[in-house]
Amino acid sequence: MTEAHLARRLTLPSVVAFGVSYMAPSLVMVIFGLIAVASAGTAPTAFALATAAMLVTAMSYAKMARCYPVSGSAYFYARHTLGSPVGFLVGWSVLLDYLFLPMVAWLTQSILLNAQFPAVPIWAWMLINAGFTTIVNVVGIVVADRVNKVLTAVALFLVLLFFAYCVTFIAGNRPVSHTDPIWNTNSTIAGMSAAAAIAAYSFLGFDAVTTLSEETKDPKRTIPRAVILVVAIGGLLFVGGAYIMQLVHPGDVFEDAQAASYTMSIDVGGQFYADWTNLGGIIAGSASCLAVQLSTSRLLYIMGRDGVLPKRVFGYVSPRTLTPVYCVLLTGAMCFVGLNLSLQTATGFINFGAFTAFTAVNVCVIAYYLRHRPTHRLGIVGYVALPAAGAVVSVYLLTQLSGTSLIIGLAWLGIGVAYLLWLTRGFRRPTPELSIDYEQSLLHMPEHVEPAQKEPHA
């Protein structure tokens, strides 16, 4: 019986829609107050700096996605540029991020729904949210794509509607200054960099589109474009939205910074508008949960196919739906872990893996350049200088994590080292390698690399 594989059915708009929904268009509204406080009332500038920093790393992901159009993302890139043991540890770190991200997405959604409908407990909303996205993702990528596009369109519409209300409010209430939201007398370099570090969390997930490489048509062209477009679209929404919101509410003083957007919704549109758009935004947020679970299941599948995780379970693709069913069900089961966790504790699990991956991918570009010396008009600037800058920024973001997040991340990494030692029997055996044919299944090298330069089948 022929083994089932993932099917290439996604186009550029579909992949971009998954990436945008992963980051959540309404996120600028959710964290605006926190960024405004940290930046002394210059939230749009903080978002602009974060966008520029993330674009550098996005360019590195785009380069690697063109060279390796495989769903393993940072894990796969590191394996084939920095070596299998390093790749394993990068994948293990990313696994912490990806495993708990669906749980955090469902928990956030459930907390918001519970606030709107307190009669239904959070645990019940968790089961409903996780059950809905799990069913959609099990049915198949085509259905997931359609549902995601609808939900993402609704989310974008509600965000743009909120911005329109804000613009109307501004027109009737002339702002004190149009430049203070960009830079004011209270602004400092230190404060701005700290705010930009917080704003950078808004972009977590742009890299997730690379996990869809094996389900995307012409991935060597589509995935790199999608990565850049996702960051660019997110940056445009975040910077533009933050500027408009900062004009509506100048400065950095709020009764409750975490609820700034809801209070602002009441100011610009009234209580009825605020309540119903809040509910609509929560429902549309299911798109983010859907995309997060989808990308997580693909990373688990690639690691299972490699034999790093039990292949019979994680490397299985349903011949009927062409989806890694067991991986999807496992991520769905993670909702039970989140039933007794607070949101603050849950989010502490994820950031370490994300910024570790960002650092690794930037280093991968440099290593790839040193190994292959591709002829490119950007040359050393595009393949060394910019990735080096991206790696420095990613390491800086790592240092900005809370002590709890760093402890959890390092502990998880320590478990990964122990697991790697067990798998390789103290490095006396090779790290499990990809079992499919490079030349026919991966086509991972760009056209400018000669066949002699291609890596041999491990």
Tab-separated table of C-alpha atoms in Angstrom:
chain	number	residue	atom	x	y	z
A	1	MET	CA	0.000	0.000	0.000
A	2	THR	CA	1.384	3.402	-0.992
A	3	GLU	CA	2.192	5.696	1.928
A	4	ALA	CA	0.103	8.896	1.987
A	5	HIS	CA	1.813	12.298	1.854
A	6	LEU	CA	0.781	15.909	2.310
A	7	ALA	CA	-0.837	17.372	-0.819
A	8	ARG	CA	0.061	20.686	-2.486
A	9	ARG	CA	-3.195	22.646	-2.529
A	10	LEU	CA	-2.412	26.079	-1.068
A	11	THR	CA	-1.772	29.229	-3.110
A	12	LEU	CA	-0.097	32.504	-2.084
A	13	PRO	CA	-3.319	34.164	-0.802
A	14	SER	CA	-4.114	31.084	1.281
A	15	VAL	CA	-0.664	30.959	2.880
A	16	VAL	CA	-0.674	34.710	3.579
A	17	ALA	CA	-4.150	34.399	5.128
A	18	PHE	CA	-2.874	31.668	7.475
A	19	GLY	CA	0.106	33.834	8.469
A	20	VAL	CA	-1.980	36.944	9.094
A	21	SER	CA	-4.564	35.002	11.090
A	22	TYR	CA	-1.765	33.377	13.115
A	23	MET	CA	-0.516	36.804	14.231
A	24	ALA	CA	-4.147	37.999	14.752
A	25	PRO	CA	-5.036	41.357	13.109
A	26	SER	CA	-6.726	42.610	16.305
A	27	LEU	CA	-3.567	42.140	18.362
A	28	VAL	CA	-2.646	45.824	17.984
A	29	MET	CA	-5.888	46.696	19.755
A	30	VAL	CA	-5.262	44.184	22.520
A	31	ILE	CA	-1.740	45.314	23.443
A	32	PHE	CA	-1.899	48.989	22.422
A	33	GLY	CA	-2.206	50.215	26.002
A	34	LEU	CA	0.817	48.218	27.175
A	35	ILE	CA	2.975	49.497	24.292
A	36	ALA	CA	1.820	53.095	24.821
A	37	VAL	CA	2.786	52.933	28.505
A	38	ALA	CA	6.188	51.377	27.782
A	39	SER	CA	6.969	53.889	25.010
A	40	ALA	CA	5.737	57.022	26.797
A	41	GLY	CA	2.890	57.527	24.353
A	42	THR	CA	4.693	56.661	21.110
A	43	ALA	CA	3.257	53.223	20.339
A	44	PRO	CA	3.439	53.579	16.512
A	45	THR	CA	7.197	54.194	16.651
A	46	ALA	CA	7.682	51.147	18.853
A	47	PHE	CA	5.699	49.040	16.378
A	48	ALA	CA	7.687	50.498	13.465
A	49	LEU	CA	10.998	49.514	15.094
A	50	ALA	CA	9.647	46.036	15.821
A	51	THR	CA	8.473	45.700	12.217
A	52	ALA	CA	11.905	46.670	10.873
A	53	ALA	CA	13.604	44.191	13.210
A	54	MET	CA	11.234	41.366	12.282
A	55	LEU	CA	11.570	42.096	8.564
A	56	VAL	CA	15.294	41.354	8.803
A	57	THR	CA	14.557	37.936	10.306
A	58	ALA	CA	11.713	37.426	7.822
A	59	MET	CA	14.222	37.920	4.993
A	60	SER	CA	16.332	35.141	6.507
A	61	TYR	CA	13.310	32.829	6.665
A	62	ALA	CA	12.528	33.693	3.045
A	63	LYS	CA	16.063	32.753	1.939
A	64	MET	CA	15.953	29.448	3.796
A	65	ALA	CA	12.437	28.659	2.569
A	66	ARG	CA	13.620	29.079	-1.012
A	67	CYS	CA	16.580	26.777	-0.411
A	68	TYR	CA	14.633	24.201	1.642
A	69	PRO	CA	10.906	24.128	0.703
A	70	VAL	CA	10.120	21.632	3.473
A	71	SER	CA	7.596	21.948	6.304
A	72	GLY	CA	10.147	21.667	9.118
A	73	SER	CA	10.915	25.420	9.260
A	74	ALA	CA	13.762	26.394	11.643
A	75	TYR	CA	14.213	22.780	12.708
A	76	PHE	CA	14.905	21.598	9.157
A	77	TYR	CA	17.019	24.636	8.206
A	78	ALA	CA	19.297	24.156	11.209
A	79	ARG	CA	19.690	20.429	10.580
A	80	HIS	CA	21.001	20.976	7.080
A	81	THR	CA	23.192	24.005	7.663
A	82	LEU	CA	24.394	23.736	11.264
A	83	GLY	CA	24.370	19.949	11.664
A	84	SER	CA	21.888	17.352	12.871
A	85	PRO	CA	22.542	17.679	16.637
A	86	VAL	CA	22.155	21.474	16.532
A	87	GLY	CA	19.079	21.136	14.343
A	88	PHE	CA	17.584	18.659	16.780
A	89	LEU	CA	18.045	21.088	19.702
A	90	VAL	CA	16.619	23.983	17.686
A	91	GLY	CA	13.632	21.820	16.795
A	92	TRP	CA	13.264	20.779	20.406
A	93	SER	CA	13.251	24.430	21.530
A	94	VAL	CA	10.719	25.347	18.842
A	95	LEU	CA	8.594	22.384	19.921
A	96	LEU	CA	8.062	24.063	23.309
A	97	ASP	CA	6.747	27.115	21.488
A	98	TYR	CA	4.553	25.203	19.041
A	99	LEU	CA	3.160	22.683	21.511
A	100	PHE	CA	1.883	25.314	23.907
A	101	LEU	CA	0.844	28.003	21.408
A	102	PRO	CA	-2.467	26.272	20.539
A	103	MET	CA	-3.225	25.963	24.235
A	104	VAL	CA	-2.477	29.672	24.795
A	105	ALA	CA	-4.638	30.640	21.799
A	106	TRP	CA	-7.570	28.570	23.054
A	107	LEU	CA	-7.127	29.812	26.620
A	108	THR	CA	-7.080	33.467	25.504
A	109	GLN	CA	-10.182	32.896	23.409
A	110	SER	CA	-11.929	31.128	26.261
A	111	ILE	CA	-11.138	33.850	28.822
A	112	LEU	CA	-12.574	36.512	26.493
A	113	LEU	CA	-15.704	34.451	25.782
A	114	ASN	CA	-16.177	33.777	29.500
A	115	ALA	CA	-16.015	37.525	30.142
A	116	GLN	CA	-18.774	38.022	27.544
A	117	PHE	CA	-20.814	34.985	28.684
A	118	PRO	CA	-19.866	34.334	32.350
A	119	ALA	CA	-22.503	31.596	32.706
A	120	VAL	CA	-20.283	29.312	30.591
A	121	PRO	CA	-17.059	28.416	32.474
A	122	ILE	CA	-13.627	28.831	30.920
A	123	TRP	CA	-13.009	25.068	30.793
A	124	ALA	CA	-16.164	24.577	28.718
A	125	TRP	CA	-15.106	27.283	26.251
A	126	MET	CA	-11.677	25.614	26.060
A	127	LEU	CA	-13.258	22.328	24.994
A	128	ILE	CA	-15.528	24.075	22.475
A	129	ASN	CA	-12.706	26.104	20.913
A	130	ALA	CA	-10.251	23.217	20.764
A	131	GLY	CA	-12.912	20.858	19.460
A	132	PHE	CA	-13.926	23.226	16.651
A	133	THR	CA	-10.401	23.865	15.296
A	134	THR	CA	-9.379	20.217	15.720
A	135	ILE	CA	-12.324	18.984	13.655
A	136	VAL	CA	-11.623	21.526	10.895
A	137	ASN	CA	-7.915	20.652	10.785
A	138	VAL	CA	-8.597	16.903	10.749
A	139	VAL	CA	-11.068	17.196	7.859
A	140	GLY	CA	-8.373	18.598	5.586
A	141	ILE	CA	-6.295	21.550	4.439
A	142	VAL	CA	-8.876	22.670	1.855
A	143	VAL	CA	-11.640	23.048	4.462
A	144	ALA	CA	-9.203	24.645	6.925
A	145	ASP	CA	-8.172	27.111	4.211
A	146	ARG	CA	-11.776	28.117	3.478
A	147	VAL	CA	-12.760	28.498	7.128
A	148	ASN	CA	-9.591	30.450	7.873
A	149	LYS	CA	-10.170	32.875	4.975
A	150	VAL	CA	-13.711	33.631	6.158
A	151	LEU	CA	-12.691	34.174	9.782
A	152	THR	CA	-9.643	36.239	8.823
A	153	ALA	CA	-11.762	38.425	6.530
A	154	VAL	CA	-14.201	39.057	9.388
A	155	ALA	CA	-11.338	39.870	11.775
A	156	LEU	CA	-9.772	42.318	9.300
A	157	PHE	CA	-13.139	43.958	8.654
A	158	LEU	CA	-13.759	44.514	12.376
A	159	VAL	CA	-10.288	45.969	12.897
A	160	LEU	CA	-10.664	48.323	9.935
A	161	LEU	CA	-14.164	49.282	11.140
A	162	PHE	CA	-12.685	50.211	14.521
A	163	PHE	CA	-10.022	52.316	12.815
A	164	ALA	CA	-12.754	54.049	10.763
A	165	TYR	CA	-14.646	54.921	13.953
A	166	CYS	CA	-11.403	56.273	15.415
A	167	VAL	CA	-10.757	58.459	12.350
A	168	THR	CA	-14.309	59.841	12.574
A	169	PHE	CA	-13.758	60.582	16.258
A	170	ILE	CA	-10.466	62.341	15.500
A	171	ALA	CA	-12.144	64.474	12.821
A	172	GLY	CA	-14.589	65.782	15.424
A	173	ASN	CA	-11.999	66.106	18.192
A	174	ARG	CA	-8.890	67.760	16.793
A	175	PRO	CA	-5.793	66.097	18.314
A	176	VAL	CA	-3.321	68.237	20.251
A	177	SER	CA	-0.393	67.059	18.086
A	178	HIS	CA	0.078	64.807	15.072
A	179	THR	CA	3.775	64.262	15.846
A	180	ASP	CA	3.682	63.416	19.566
A	181	PRO	CA	2.610	59.797	18.833
A	182	ILE	CA	5.864	59.428	16.889
A	183	TRP	CA	8.251	61.189	19.295
A	184	ASN	CA	7.600	63.517	22.222
A	185	THR	CA	9.378	65.191	25.110
A	186	ASN	CA	9.064	62.073	27.282
A	187	SER	CA	10.569	59.725	24.691
A	188	THR	CA	13.909	58.013	25.361
A	189	ILE	CA	15.982	55.539	23.380
A	190	ALA	CA	15.950	53.055	26.269
A	191	GLY	CA	12.193	53.292	26.698
A	192	MET	CA	11.589	52.967	22.976
A	193	SER	CA	13.778	49.872	22.641
A	194	ALA	CA	12.027	48.252	25.600
A	195	ALA	CA	8.634	49.017	24.043
A	196	ALA	CA	9.797	47.685	20.675
A	197	ALA	CA	10.859	44.454	22.384
A	198	ILE	CA	7.312	44.058	23.725
A	199	ALA	CA	5.827	44.977	20.334
A	200	ALA	CA	7.975	42.308	18.670
A	201	TYR	CA	5.833	39.669	20.380
A	202	SER	CA	3.029	40.765	18.039
A	203	PHE	CA	4.918	39.151	15.159
A	204	LEU	CA	5.311	35.738	16.742
A	205	GLY	CA	4.002	33.280	14.186
A	206	PHE	CA	5.009	34.949	10.925
A	207	ASP	CA	7.464	32.080	10.502
A	208	ALA	CA	4.666	29.524	10.828
A	209	VAL	CA	3.848	29.812	7.123
A	210	THR	CA	7.068	27.911	6.390
A	211	THR	CA	5.498	24.841	8.026
A	212	LEU	CA	3.049	24.768	5.096
A	213	SER	CA	5.768	24.347	2.438
A	214	GLU	CA	4.812	20.792	1.507
A	215	GLU	CA	1.144	21.740	1.071
A	216	THR	CA	1.856	24.827	-1.047
A	217	LYS	CA	2.036	25.070	-4.810
A	218	ASP	CA	5.459	26.214	-6.062
A	219	PRO	CA	6.786	26.612	-2.488
A	220	LYS	CA	10.223	27.911	-3.549
A	221	ARG	CA	8.484	31.060	-4.823
A	222	THR	CA	5.302	31.168	-2.766
A	223	ILE	CA	6.626	30.658	0.768
A	224	PRO	CA	9.382	33.351	0.650
A	225	ARG	CA	6.874	35.857	-0.715
A	226	ALA	CA	4.317	34.887	1.919
A	227	VAL	CA	6.796	35.332	4.786
A	228	ILE	CA	7.648	38.889	3.728
A	229	LEU	CA	4.019	39.775	2.961
A	230	VAL	CA	2.796	38.546	6.347
A	231	VAL	CA	5.299	40.727	8.230
A	232	ALA	CA	4.632	43.700	5.933
A	233	ILE	CA	0.843	43.423	6.303
A	234	GLY	CA	1.158	42.953	10.055
A	235	GLY	CA	3.517	45.920	10.324
A	236	LEU	CA	1.196	48.148	8.303
A	237	LEU	CA	-1.783	47.229	10.481
A	238	PHE	CA	0.144	47.567	13.740
A	239	VAL	CA	1.910	50.851	12.959
A	240	GLY	CA	-1.071	52.526	11.269
A	241	GLY	CA	-3.524	51.303	13.871
A	242	ALA	CA	-1.309	52.336	16.785
A	243	TYR	CA	-0.904	55.834	15.305
A	244	ILE	CA	-4.669	56.299	14.945
A	245	MET	CA	-5.290	54.963	18.451
A	246	GLN	CA	-2.569	57.171	19.883
A	247	LEU	CA	-4.289	60.213	18.337
A	248	VAL	CA	-7.579	59.175	19.958
A	249	HIS	CA	-5.849	58.688	23.310
A	250	PRO	CA	-2.628	60.754	23.492
A	251	GLY	CA	-0.012	59.935	26.111
A	252	ASP	CA	0.519	56.907	28.298
A	253	VAL	CA	-1.973	57.270	31.156
A	254	PHE	CA	-4.819	54.723	31.248
A	255	GLU	CA	-7.233	53.538	33.906
A	256	ASP	CA	-6.496	50.008	32.715
A	257	ALA	CA	-3.872	49.658	29.985
A	258	GLN	CA	-4.937	46.078	29.215
A	259	ALA	CA	-8.502	47.211	28.458
A	260	ALA	CA	-7.531	50.369	26.551
A	261	SER	CA	-9.032	49.277	23.227
A	262	TYR	CA	-12.396	48.333	24.778
A	263	THR	CA	-12.613	51.672	26.566
A	264	MET	CA	-11.652	53.399	23.333
A	265	SER	CA	-14.357	51.465	21.457
A	266	ILE	CA	-16.949	52.908	23.857
A	267	ASP	CA	-15.546	56.420	23.345
A	268	VAL	CA	-15.608	56.285	19.536
A	269	GLY	CA	-18.708	54.144	18.906
A	270	GLY	CA	-20.742	53.758	22.072
A	271	GLN	CA	-21.463	50.820	24.397
A	272	PHE	CA	-23.555	48.825	21.909
A	273	TYR	CA	-20.849	49.032	19.240
A	274	ALA	CA	-18.118	48.126	21.731
A	275	ASP	CA	-19.935	45.050	23.031
A	276	TRP	CA	-20.871	43.599	19.654
A	277	THR	CA	-17.547	44.273	17.929
A	278	ASN	CA	-15.781	42.799	20.942
A	279	LEU	CA	-17.849	39.624	20.556
A	280	GLY	CA	-17.291	39.562	16.786
A	281	GLY	CA	-13.564	39.990	17.273
A	282	ILE	CA	-13.479	37.122	19.754
A	283	ILE	CA	-15.292	34.792	17.344
A	284	ALA	CA	-13.077	35.844	14.438
A	285	GLY	CA	-10.089	35.121	16.674
A	286	SER	CA	-10.806	31.439	16.097
A	287	ALA	CA	-8.825	31.891	12.866
A	288	SER	CA	-5.681	32.382	14.920
A	289	CYS	CA	-6.408	29.221	16.924
A	290	LEU	CA	-6.967	27.325	13.676
A	291	ALA	CA	-3.698	28.504	12.106
A	292	VAL	CA	-1.667	27.878	15.262
A	293	GLN	CA	-2.891	24.294	15.563
A	294	LEU	CA	-2.326	23.681	11.851
A	295	SER	CA	1.321	24.776	11.924
A	296	THR	CA	2.018	22.896	15.154
A	297	SER	CA	0.716	19.636	13.707
A	298	ARG	CA	2.985	20.034	10.653
A	299	LEU	CA	6.118	20.514	12.759
A	300	LEU	CA	5.243	17.412	14.790
A	301	TYR	CA	4.692	15.504	11.536
A	302	ILE	CA	8.116	16.458	10.132
A	303	MET	CA	9.842	15.458	13.383
A	304	GLY	CA	7.904	12.189	13.333
A	305	ARG	CA	8.842	11.553	9.711
A	306	ASP	CA	12.471	12.092	10.696
A	307	GLY	CA	12.186	9.502	13.458
A	308	VAL	CA	12.967	12.079	16.154
A	309	LEU	CA	9.454	11.429	17.483
A	310	PRO	CA	7.772	7.988	17.150
A	311	LYS	CA	7.244	7.691	13.393
A	312	ARG	CA	4.257	5.344	13.471
A	313	VAL	CA	2.202	8.001	15.265
A	314	PHE	CA	3.717	11.363	14.337
A	315	GLY	CA	4.812	10.486	10.813
A	316	TYR	CA	1.390	9.184	9.775
A	317	VAL	CA	-0.748	10.951	7.141
A	318	SER	CA	-4.360	9.900	6.677
A	319	PRO	CA	-4.834	8.588	3.116
A	320	ARG	CA	-8.396	9.916	3.175
A	321	THR	CA	-7.883	13.502	4.366
A	322	LEU	CA	-4.135	13.845	3.591
A	323	THR	CA	-3.567	15.403	7.004
A	324	PRO	CA	-1.329	14.257	9.901
A	325	VAL	CA	-4.373	13.242	11.921
A	326	TYR	CA	-2.607	11.984	15.041
A	327	CYS	CA	-0.516	15.174	15.250
A	328	VAL	CA	-3.668	17.302	14.993
A	329	LEU	CA	-5.401	15.227	17.688
A	330	LEU	CA	-2.382	15.495	19.987
A	331	THR	CA	-2.310	19.289	19.700
A	332	GLY	CA	-6.055	19.281	20.351
A	333	ALA	CA	-5.488	17.277	23.515
A	334	MET	CA	-3.165	20.038	24.764
A	335	CYS	CA	-6.302	21.975	25.721
A	336	PHE	CA	-6.623	19.661	28.738
A	337	VAL	CA	-3.208	20.873	29.953
A	338	GLY	CA	-4.467	24.458	29.879
A	339	LEU	CA	-7.651	23.834	31.860
A	340	ASN	CA	-5.949	24.649	35.167
A	341	LEU	CA	-3.385	27.211	33.976
A	342	SER	CA	-3.481	30.992	34.110
A	343	LEU	CA	-2.804	32.906	30.898
A	344	GLN	CA	0.350	34.432	32.379
A	345	THR	CA	1.778	31.010	33.236
A	346	ALA	CA	0.845	29.582	29.849
A	347	THR	CA	2.478	32.383	27.831
A	348	GLY	CA	5.698	31.852	29.763
A	349	PHE	CA	6.222	28.620	27.836
A	350	ILE	CA	6.249	29.963	24.308
A	351	ASN	CA	8.527	32.963	23.802
A	352	PHE	CA	11.822	31.179	24.512
A	353	GLY	CA	11.339	28.784	21.602
A	354	ALA	CA	10.259	31.527	19.189
A	355	PHE	CA	13.281	33.762	19.693
A	356	THR	CA	15.629	30.770	19.752
A	357	ALA	CA	14.268	29.836	16.319
A	358	PHE	CA	14.685	33.404	15.029
A	359	THR	CA	18.317	33.428	16.152
A	360	ALA	CA	19.011	30.021	14.630
A	361	VAL	CA	17.510	30.854	11.227
A	362	ASN	CA	19.608	34.021	10.937
A	363	VAL	CA	22.722	31.993	11.750
A	364	CYS	CA	21.618	29.385	9.191
A	365	VAL	CA	21.701	31.988	6.407
A	366	ILE	CA	25.279	32.919	7.301
A	367	ALA	CA	26.308	29.261	7.446
A	368	TYR	CA	24.629	28.576	4.113
A	369	TYR	CA	26.487	31.483	2.519
A	370	LEU	CA	29.855	30.350	3.884
A	371	ARG	CA	29.234	26.820	2.611
A	372	HIS	CA	27.822	27.548	-0.848
A	373	ARG	CA	28.801	31.173	-1.590
A	374	PRO	CA	25.711	31.746	-3.773
A	375	THR	CA	26.032	34.401	-6.464
A	376	HIS	CA	23.603	37.088	-5.432
A	377	ARG	CA	23.564	40.808	-6.004
A	378	LEU	CA	23.215	41.473	-2.282
A	379	GLY	CA	26.174	39.198	-1.570
A	380	ILE	CA	27.708	39.550	1.852
A	381	VAL	CA	25.208	42.236	2.888
A	382	GLY	CA	22.136	40.061	2.340
A	383	TYR	CA	23.663	36.783	3.490
A	384	VAL	CA	25.912	37.909	6.344
A	385	ALA	CA	25.408	41.490	7.555
A	386	LEU	CA	21.601	41.534	7.707
A	387	PRO	CA	21.243	38.023	9.204
A	388	ALA	CA	23.908	38.911	11.789
A	389	ALA	CA	21.870	41.979	12.741
A	390	GLY	CA	18.750	39.819	12.928
A	391	ALA	CA	20.517	37.329	15.199
A	392	VAL	CA	21.672	40.123	17.522
A	393	VAL	CA	18.126	41.498	17.762
A	394	SER	CA	16.734	38.016	18.436
A	395	VAL	CA	19.263	37.392	21.211
A	396	TYR	CA	18.361	40.779	22.699
A	397	LEU	CA	14.692	39.800	22.669
A	398	LEU	CA	15.617	36.567	24.426
A	399	THR	CA	17.288	38.553	27.207
A	400	GLN	CA	14.112	40.610	27.643
A	401	LEU	CA	12.055	37.557	28.610
A	402	SER	CA	11.017	37.123	32.220
A	403	GLY	CA	13.120	35.026	34.553
A	404	THR	CA	10.366	32.393	34.647
A	405	SER	CA	10.313	32.125	30.849
A	406	LEU	CA	14.082	31.735	30.688
A	407	ILE	CA	14.096	29.083	33.417
A	408	ILE	CA	11.324	27.108	31.701
A	409	GLY	CA	13.054	27.426	28.319
A	410	LEU	CA	16.474	26.380	29.585
A	411	ALA	CA	14.970	23.481	31.533
A	412	TRP	CA	13.169	22.302	28.390
A	413	LEU	CA	16.412	22.634	26.421
A	414	GLY	CA	18.189	20.566	29.088
A	415	ILE	CA	15.594	17.816	28.664
A	416	GLY	CA	16.235	17.981	24.911
A	417	VAL	CA	19.969	17.505	25.420
A	418	ALA	CA	19.288	14.462	27.603
A	419	TYR	CA	16.878	13.043	25.003
A	420	LEU	CA	19.429	13.597	22.235
A	421	LEU	CA	22.098	11.806	24.260
A	422	TRP	CA	19.692	8.895	24.716
A	423	LEU	CA	18.737	8.787	21.026
A	424	THR	CA	22.367	8.785	19.912
A	425	ARG	CA	23.616	6.662	22.819
A	426	GLY	CA	26.016	9.403	23.830
A	427	PHE	CA	26.630	10.472	20.197
A	428	ARG	CA	27.815	6.970	19.295
A	429	ARG	CA	24.894	6.789	16.840
A	430	PRO	CA	23.879	9.404	14.275
A	431	THR	CA	20.995	11.735	15.024
A	432	PRO	CA	17.863	10.399	13.239
A	433	GLU	CA	17.807	11.762	9.682
A	434	LEU	CA	15.168	12.384	7.080
A	435	SER	CA	14.120	9.138	5.440
A	436	ILE	CA	12.757	10.512	2.129
A	437	ASP	CA	14.681	11.142	-1.052
A	438	TYR	CA	16.190	14.622	-1.284
A	439	GLU	CA	16.431	14.848	-5.043
A	440	GLN	CA	12.838	13.881	-5.820
A	441	SER	CA	10.925	14.994	-2.723
A	442	LEU	CA	12.725	18.061	-1.414
A	443	LEU	CA	14.286	19.784	-4.416
A	444	HIS	CA	15.782	21.966	-1.737
A	445	MET	CA	18.600	23.737	-3.492
A	446	PRO	CA	18.146	26.915	-5.549
A	447	GLU	CA	18.975	26.892	-9.227
A	448	HIS	CA	22.271	28.701	-8.836
A	449	VAL	CA	23.835	25.902	-6.758
A	450	GLU	CA	25.603	23.303	-8.840
A	451	PRO	CA	24.763	19.621	-8.236
A	452	ALA	CA	28.205	19.012	-6.784
A	453	GLN	CA	27.437	21.536	-4.067
A	454	LYS	CA	24.267	19.829	-2.945
A	455	GLU	CA	24.379	18.020	0.330
A	456	PRO	CA	24.556	14.236	0.009
A	457	HIS	CA	21.700	12.090	1.181
A	458	ALA	CA	22.320	11.531	4.876
